[in-house]
């Protein structure tokens, strides 16, 4: 990374213009997060959303990547999840349908066409998700007897259209950011969404830190600091742990196995070409955070079904049990679900979560990394791995390497997803209450991945605008 070049590029007017445009778009996005959905009393629905987030890890994840849009019941409540879902669907279909696979390999034209179809599919998905969110929230409010009005069909239509429009506007803002060439727009919006949770967390921690009702911190008998002594050391330990985790996540995100590719030397007439070496980098975590999204969505389904059955039949014991088992244990629902303290049922959700993350990592990597296709392309280009025959032998070799990488990658991704549960368990053992971190290990992984990718793109743009300065 050329940080000196990036600083030097800030003297370029075009570079500054692009950066300010991106910052302006991100500010506009954060303003949208505070415009409520026109559906009666916004505060009533905000309370229902807060209750829903505490019961589901998936809705908590959606709230995280929407920058609190779900918790504030804003018009961007649906967020970018329809676009992300649509992208994953087309990514899977392009491997299952030969015509789509051929189109995806047809250069820039094919990719543009698939991107257009992805955006088109995201619109009906946004409509469906908007209806689902409104219906679930409405049922939640009705069951708690806090609804002061009955929505008319017009209210439903306006709310769904508004939420769908909010999702489409986010897609458009993402495209505008991408056009500036200093980062992926969708990733940058998700990055801004997660980062936007920091000020409230830091403010809450700071307020508790400077609360000296139970005494202040005395250092070495001569320096008295106006801070809570217990919370000071807890905050310091937490800061050290976060720094270590960030360092580990950077190393984990950049970890890759380098395979050397040799190209045979060829002679054509009087010219000789080939005889060079290249590399094939295989990432430790090729699947990114998609397995976590799949796992949270999969585990949220039983809890959602249980809640819907309970709202219709409050005496249904099985629905209540299913809902409790598949509800993510956290700080907001711990006292309700586990009034007598932690028990065996507390470990069921984390164990299933870890197992599903590992399984979906293997599944998604096998979809996006086609070893036979890579082996065929290498053979066509005259490339080979030293000591491995071209063709199926190369495909089997790559499959073996990826299986080994997947083992460590899947376990590492599973551990990242477990960070909130580990911290809560330690806090429960120490203070009989979960810590309730607002940022999970998955959120940190997204922040690290997007930050590194955007830094690379910014570095490339900086090299481009300062190229003429090199002599």
mmCIF file of C-alpha atoms in Angstrom, residues 163-410:
data_model
loop_
_atom_site.group_PDB
_atom_site.id
_atom_site.type_symbol
_atom_site.label_atom_id
_atom_site.label_comp_id
_atom_site.label_asym_id
_atom_site.label_seq_id
_atom_site.Cartn_x
_atom_site.Cartn_y
_atom_site.Cartn_z
ATOM 1 C CA UNK A 163 -39.648 0.844 1.807
ATOM 2 C CA UNK A 164 -39.128 -0.608 -1.690
ATOM 3 C CA UNK A 165 -38.151 2.850 -2.972
ATOM 4 C CA UNK A 166 -35.696 3.186 -0.065
ATOM 5 C CA UNK A 167 -34.016 -0.079 -1.045
ATOM 6 C CA UNK A 168 -33.823 0.956 -4.732
ATOM 7 C CA UNK A 169 -32.381 4.373 -3.752
ATOM 8 C CA UNK A 170 -29.638 2.579 -1.775
ATOM 9 C CA UNK A 171 -28.785 0.463 -4.856
ATOM 10 C CA UNK A 172 -28.613 3.656 -6.930
ATOM 11 C CA UNK A 173 -26.382 5.396 -4.367
ATOM 12 C CA UNK A 174 -24.116 2.345 -4.392
ATOM 13 C CA UNK A 175 -23.826 2.544 -8.194
ATOM 14 C CA UNK A 176 -22.977 6.270 -7.987
ATOM 15 C CA UNK A 177 -20.165 5.537 -5.516
ATOM 16 C CA UNK A 178 -18.797 2.714 -7.698
ATOM 17 C CA UNK A 179 -18.681 5.086 -10.703
ATOM 18 C CA UNK A 180 -16.201 7.319 -8.831
ATOM 19 C CA UNK A 181 -13.614 4.509 -9.030
ATOM 20 C CA UNK A 182 -12.373 4.669 -5.426
ATOM 21 C CA UNK A 183 -14.306 1.736 -3.986
ATOM 22 C CA UNK A 184 -17.223 -0.625 -4.406
ATOM 23 C CA UNK A 185 -20.400 1.363 -3.667
ATOM 24 C CA UNK A 186 -22.474 -1.454 -2.132
ATOM 25 C CA UNK A 187 -19.591 -2.538 0.106
ATOM 26 C CA UNK A 188 -18.918 1.071 1.131
ATOM 27 C CA UNK A 189 -22.549 1.628 2.150
ATOM 28 C CA UNK A 190 -22.497 -1.555 4.255
ATOM 29 C CA UNK A 191 -19.159 -0.386 5.732
ATOM 30 C CA UNK A 192 -20.678 3.012 6.606
ATOM 31 C CA UNK A 193 -23.706 1.233 8.112
ATOM 32 C CA UNK A 194 -21.558 -0.788 10.488
ATOM 33 C CA UNK A 195 -19.254 2.113 11.384
ATOM 34 C CA UNK A 196 -22.310 4.282 12.166
ATOM 35 C CA UNK A 197 -23.021 2.018 15.170
ATOM 36 C CA UNK A 198 -19.711 3.036 16.814
ATOM 37 C CA UNK A 199 -20.601 6.530 18.172
ATOM 38 C CA UNK A 200 -23.609 5.284 20.181
ATOM 39 C CA UNK A 201 -21.568 2.391 21.600
ATOM 40 C CA UNK A 202 -18.621 4.637 22.498
ATOM 41 C CA UNK A 203 -20.982 7.276 23.961
ATOM 42 C CA UNK A 204 -22.743 4.694 26.142
ATOM 43 C CA UNK A 205 -19.428 3.239 27.294
ATOM 44 C CA UNK A 206 -18.028 6.726 27.982
ATOM 45 C CA UNK A 207 -21.078 7.678 30.057
ATOM 46 C CA UNK A 208 -20.656 4.574 32.221
ATOM 47 C CA UNK A 209 -16.877 5.038 32.367
ATOM 48 C CA UNK A 210 -17.104 8.544 33.880
ATOM 49 C CA UNK A 211 -19.793 7.540 36.384
ATOM 50 C CA UNK A 212 -17.931 7.772 39.724
ATOM 51 C CA UNK A 213 -20.829 6.950 42.075
ATOM 52 C CA UNK A 214 -18.961 3.855 43.279
ATOM 53 C CA UNK A 215 -15.617 5.625 43.621
ATOM 54 C CA UNK A 216 -12.826 6.790 41.319
ATOM 55 C CA UNK A 217 -9.593 5.219 40.080
ATOM 56 C CA UNK A 218 -6.523 5.792 42.255
ATOM 57 C CA UNK A 219 -3.138 5.145 40.608
ATOM 58 C CA UNK A 220 -0.056 4.549 42.751
ATOM 59 C CA UNK A 221 -1.617 6.451 45.652
ATOM 60 C CA UNK A 222 -0.961 9.911 44.191
ATOM 61 C CA UNK A 223 -3.008 10.195 40.970
ATOM 62 C CA UNK A 224 -6.809 10.173 41.194
ATOM 63 C CA UNK A 225 -8.706 9.762 37.884
ATOM 64 C CA UNK A 226 -12.467 10.600 37.705
ATOM 65 C CA UNK A 227 -13.417 7.248 36.145
ATOM 66 C CA UNK A 228 -15.162 4.084 37.316
ATOM 67 C CA UNK A 229 -12.249 1.837 38.455
ATOM 68 C CA UNK A 230 -13.825 -1.500 37.464
ATOM 69 C CA UNK A 231 -15.124 -0.290 34.112
ATOM 70 C CA UNK A 232 -11.780 1.390 33.312
ATOM 71 C CA UNK A 233 -9.880 -1.892 33.455
ATOM 72 C CA UNK A 234 -12.701 -3.715 31.628
ATOM 73 C CA UNK A 235 -12.652 -1.072 28.850
ATOM 74 C CA UNK A 236 -8.854 -1.239 28.639
ATOM 75 C CA UNK A 237 -8.919 -5.050 28.385
ATOM 76 C CA UNK A 238 -11.697 -4.819 25.774
ATOM 77 C CA UNK A 239 -9.643 -2.334 23.715
ATOM 78 C CA UNK A 240 -6.620 -4.652 23.760
ATOM 79 C CA UNK A 241 -8.803 -7.635 22.744
ATOM 80 C CA UNK A 242 -10.414 -5.638 19.878
ATOM 81 C CA UNK A 243 -6.974 -4.585 18.563
ATOM 82 C CA UNK A 244 -5.745 -8.194 18.691
ATOM 83 C CA UNK A 245 -8.913 -9.444 16.958
ATOM 84 C CA UNK A 246 -8.591 -6.761 14.246
ATOM 85 C CA UNK A 247 -4.951 -7.759 13.654
ATOM 86 C CA UNK A 248 -5.968 -11.416 13.464
ATOM 87 C CA UNK A 249 -8.843 -10.634 11.076
ATOM 88 C CA UNK A 250 -6.524 -8.676 8.751
ATOM 89 C CA UNK A 251 -4.101 -11.613 8.651
ATOM 90 C CA UNK A 252 -6.976 -14.056 8.171
ATOM 91 C CA UNK A 253 -8.524 -12.005 5.359
ATOM 92 C CA UNK A 254 -5.176 -11.719 3.539
ATOM 93 C CA UNK A 255 -4.165 -15.368 4.120
ATOM 94 C CA UNK A 256 -3.792 -17.334 0.897
ATOM 95 C CA UNK A 257 -2.034 -20.366 -0.555
ATOM 96 C CA UNK A 258 0.159 -19.480 -3.529
ATOM 97 C CA UNK A 259 0.373 -22.139 -6.260
ATOM 98 C CA UNK A 260 3.038 -21.599 -8.925
ATOM 99 C CA UNK A 261 1.850 -22.041 -12.522
ATOM 100 C CA UNK A 262 4.420 -22.828 -15.216
ATOM 101 C CA UNK A 263 3.810 -22.122 -18.901
ATOM 102 C CA UNK A 264 5.544 -24.262 -21.491
ATOM 103 C CA UNK A 265 7.932 -22.544 -23.916
ATOM 104 C CA UNK A 266 6.601 -22.526 -27.469
ATOM 105 C CA UNK A 267 8.286 -21.710 -30.782
ATOM 106 C CA UNK A 268 6.234 -20.251 -33.618
ATOM 107 C CA UNK A 269 8.343 -19.573 -36.715
ATOM 108 C CA UNK A 270 11.320 -17.501 -35.616
ATOM 109 C CA UNK A 271 9.593 -16.338 -32.419
ATOM 110 C CA UNK A 272 9.685 -18.061 -29.047
ATOM 111 C CA UNK A 273 7.166 -17.283 -26.334
ATOM 112 C CA UNK A 274 6.014 -18.811 -23.063
ATOM 113 C CA UNK A 275 8.412 -20.363 -20.599
ATOM 114 C CA UNK A 276 7.224 -18.020 -17.849
ATOM 115 C CA UNK A 277 5.857 -18.517 -14.371
ATOM 116 C CA UNK A 278 2.683 -17.155 -12.814
ATOM 117 C CA UNK A 279 0.823 -17.656 -9.553
ATOM 118 C CA UNK A 280 -2.647 -18.907 -8.616
ATOM 119 C CA UNK A 281 -3.617 -17.444 -5.206
ATOM 120 C CA UNK A 282 -6.172 -19.488 -3.222
ATOM 121 C CA UNK A 283 -7.727 -17.512 -0.344
ATOM 122 C CA UNK A 284 -8.188 -19.140 3.043
ATOM 123 C CA UNK A 285 -11.756 -17.771 3.279
ATOM 124 C CA UNK A 286 -13.009 -17.640 -0.319
ATOM 125 C CA UNK A 287 -16.675 -17.550 0.705
ATOM 126 C CA UNK A 288 -16.417 -14.265 2.651
ATOM 127 C CA UNK A 289 -19.347 -13.623 5.015
ATOM 128 C CA UNK A 290 -21.971 -15.307 2.789
ATOM 129 C CA UNK A 291 -21.982 -18.520 4.936
ATOM 130 C CA UNK A 292 -22.796 -16.386 7.997
ATOM 131 C CA UNK A 293 -25.724 -14.773 6.138
ATOM 132 C CA UNK A 294 -26.998 -18.210 5.093
ATOM 133 C CA UNK A 295 -26.634 -19.612 8.629
ATOM 134 C CA UNK A 296 -28.432 -16.684 10.310
ATOM 135 C CA UNK A 297 -31.263 -16.799 7.749
ATOM 136 C CA UNK A 298 -31.600 -20.582 8.154
ATOM 137 C CA UNK A 299 -31.750 -20.379 11.968
ATOM 138 C CA UNK A 300 -34.175 -17.438 11.893
ATOM 139 C CA UNK A 301 -36.803 -19.414 9.980
ATOM 140 C CA UNK A 302 -37.854 -21.772 12.849
ATOM 141 C CA UNK A 303 -37.972 -18.829 15.304
ATOM 142 C CA UNK A 304 -40.118 -16.843 12.857
ATOM 143 C CA UNK A 305 -42.517 -19.777 12.369
ATOM 144 C CA UNK A 306 -42.720 -20.268 16.138
ATOM 145 C CA UNK A 307 -43.517 -16.578 16.693
ATOM 146 C CA UNK A 308 -46.229 -16.576 14.008
ATOM 147 C CA UNK A 309 -47.875 -19.706 15.483
ATOM 148 C CA UNK A 310 -47.661 -18.229 18.998
ATOM 149 C CA UNK A 311 -49.285 -14.979 17.826
ATOM 150 C CA UNK A 312 -52.245 -17.007 16.488
ATOM 151 C CA UNK A 313 -52.328 -19.608 19.299
ATOM 152 C CA UNK A 314 -50.785 -18.331 22.540
ATOM 153 C CA UNK A 315 -51.359 -21.679 24.287
ATOM 154 C CA UNK A 316 -49.232 -23.660 21.802
ATOM 155 C CA UNK A 317 -46.360 -24.991 23.957
ATOM 156 C CA UNK A 318 -44.381 -26.490 21.036
ATOM 157 C CA UNK A 319 -44.336 -23.177 19.145
ATOM 158 C CA UNK A 320 -43.122 -21.421 22.283
ATOM 159 C CA UNK A 321 -40.348 -23.995 22.796
ATOM 160 C CA UNK A 322 -39.207 -23.768 19.142
ATOM 161 C CA UNK A 323 -39.216 -19.976 19.333
ATOM 162 C CA UNK A 324 -37.115 -19.982 22.531
ATOM 163 C CA UNK A 325 -34.573 -22.540 21.249
ATOM 164 C CA UNK A 326 -33.999 -20.747 17.934
ATOM 165 C CA UNK A 327 -33.936 -17.240 19.428
ATOM 166 C CA UNK A 328 -30.414 -15.887 19.666
ATOM 167 C CA UNK A 329 -29.451 -15.434 23.342
ATOM 168 C CA UNK A 330 -28.313 -11.846 23.979
ATOM 169 C CA UNK A 331 -28.332 -9.075 26.582
ATOM 170 C CA UNK A 332 -31.879 -7.867 25.815
ATOM 171 C CA UNK A 333 -33.623 -11.249 26.176
ATOM 172 C CA UNK A 334 -31.364 -13.087 28.637
ATOM 173 C CA UNK A 335 -33.411 -12.361 31.778
ATOM 174 C CA UNK A 336 -36.653 -13.356 30.001
ATOM 175 C CA UNK A 337 -35.392 -16.608 28.437
ATOM 176 C CA UNK A 338 -33.056 -17.651 31.266
ATOM 177 C CA UNK A 339 -34.438 -16.245 34.549
ATOM 178 C CA UNK A 340 -32.541 -18.874 36.576
ATOM 179 C CA UNK A 341 -29.239 -18.289 34.819
ATOM 180 C CA UNK A 342 -27.464 -20.109 32.023
ATOM 181 C CA UNK A 343 -28.445 -23.733 31.293
ATOM 182 C CA UNK A 344 -27.946 -26.423 28.630
ATOM 183 C CA UNK A 345 -30.474 -24.829 26.253
ATOM 184 C CA UNK A 346 -28.284 -21.677 25.997
ATOM 185 C CA UNK A 347 -25.623 -23.667 24.101
ATOM 186 C CA UNK A 348 -28.009 -25.081 21.432
ATOM 187 C CA UNK A 349 -28.197 -21.928 19.280
ATOM 188 C CA UNK A 350 -24.413 -21.200 19.252
ATOM 189 C CA UNK A 351 -23.639 -24.873 18.494
ATOM 190 C CA UNK A 352 -26.099 -24.992 15.563
ATOM 191 C CA UNK A 353 -24.852 -21.609 14.352
ATOM 192 C CA UNK A 354 -21.212 -22.772 14.338
ATOM 193 C CA UNK A 355 -22.083 -26.036 12.565
ATOM 194 C CA UNK A 356 -24.137 -24.281 9.854
ATOM 195 C CA UNK A 357 -21.412 -21.680 9.219
ATOM 196 C CA UNK A 358 -18.878 -24.490 8.662
ATOM 197 C CA UNK A 359 -21.240 -26.457 6.372
ATOM 198 C CA UNK A 360 -22.263 -23.393 4.325
ATOM 199 C CA UNK A 361 -18.585 -22.403 3.936
ATOM 200 C CA UNK A 362 -17.898 -25.754 2.248
ATOM 201 C CA UNK A 363 -21.094 -25.489 0.183
ATOM 202 C CA UNK A 364 -20.588 -21.917 -1.070
ATOM 203 C CA UNK A 365 -16.858 -22.393 -1.796
ATOM 204 C CA UNK A 366 -17.665 -25.451 -3.919
ATOM 205 C CA UNK A 367 -20.129 -23.299 -5.905
ATOM 206 C CA UNK A 368 -17.863 -20.303 -6.588
ATOM 207 C CA UNK A 369 -14.568 -22.216 -6.981
ATOM 208 C CA UNK A 370 -14.841 -24.678 -9.880
ATOM 209 C CA UNK A 371 -11.600 -26.683 -9.874
ATOM 210 C CA UNK A 372 -12.425 -28.504 -13.142
ATOM 211 C CA UNK A 373 -12.998 -25.213 -14.968
ATOM 212 C CA UNK A 374 -9.695 -23.782 -13.657
ATOM 213 C CA UNK A 375 -7.813 -26.951 -14.651
ATOM 214 C CA UNK A 376 -9.326 -26.840 -18.168
ATOM 215 C CA UNK A 377 -8.407 -23.163 -18.598
ATOM 216 C CA UNK A 378 -4.836 -23.831 -17.481
ATOM 217 C CA UNK A 379 -4.547 -26.713 -19.942
ATOM 218 C CA UNK A 380 -5.880 -24.569 -22.821
ATOM 219 C CA UNK A 381 -3.356 -21.833 -22.016
ATOM 220 C CA UNK A 382 -0.463 -24.287 -21.779
ATOM 221 C CA UNK A 383 -0.120 -23.845 -18.019
ATOM 222 C CA UNK A 384 0.630 -26.595 -15.514
ATOM 223 C CA UNK A 385 1.520 -27.107 -11.873
ATOM 224 C CA UNK A 386 4.960 -28.590 -11.378
ATOM 225 C CA UNK A 387 4.745 -32.296 -10.614
ATOM 226 C CA UNK A 388 1.015 -32.480 -11.474
ATOM 227 C CA UNK A 389 -0.344 -33.695 -14.832
ATOM 228 C CA UNK A 390 -2.699 -31.295 -16.664
ATOM 229 C CA UNK A 391 -6.443 -32.042 -16.841
ATOM 230 C CA UNK A 392 -8.310 -34.059 -14.211
ATOM 231 C CA UNK A 393 -5.169 -34.650 -12.127
ATOM 232 C CA UNK A 394 -4.778 -30.868 -11.737
ATOM 233 C CA UNK A 395 -8.488 -30.542 -10.872
ATOM 234 C CA UNK A 396 -8.139 -33.246 -8.199
ATOM 235 C CA UNK A 397 -5.006 -31.561 -6.829
ATOM 236 C CA UNK A 398 -6.764 -28.177 -6.570
ATOM 237 C CA UNK A 399 -9.790 -29.873 -4.959
ATOM 238 C CA UNK A 400 -7.521 -31.452 -2.351
ATOM 239 C CA UNK A 401 -5.805 -28.122 -1.602
ATOM 240 C CA UNK A 402 -9.127 -26.257 -1.334
ATOM 241 C CA UNK A 403 -10.551 -28.937 0.988
ATOM 242 C CA UNK A 404 -7.624 -28.414 3.362
ATOM 243 C CA UNK A 405 -7.907 -24.635 3.152
ATOM 244 C CA UNK A 406 -11.668 -24.875 3.694
ATOM 245 C CA UNK A 407 -11.172 -26.838 6.903
ATOM 246 C CA UNK A 408 -9.165 -24.040 8.529
ATOM 247 C CA UNK A 409 -11.165 -21.292 6.792
ATOM 248 C CA UNK A 410 -14.528 -22.721 7.890
#
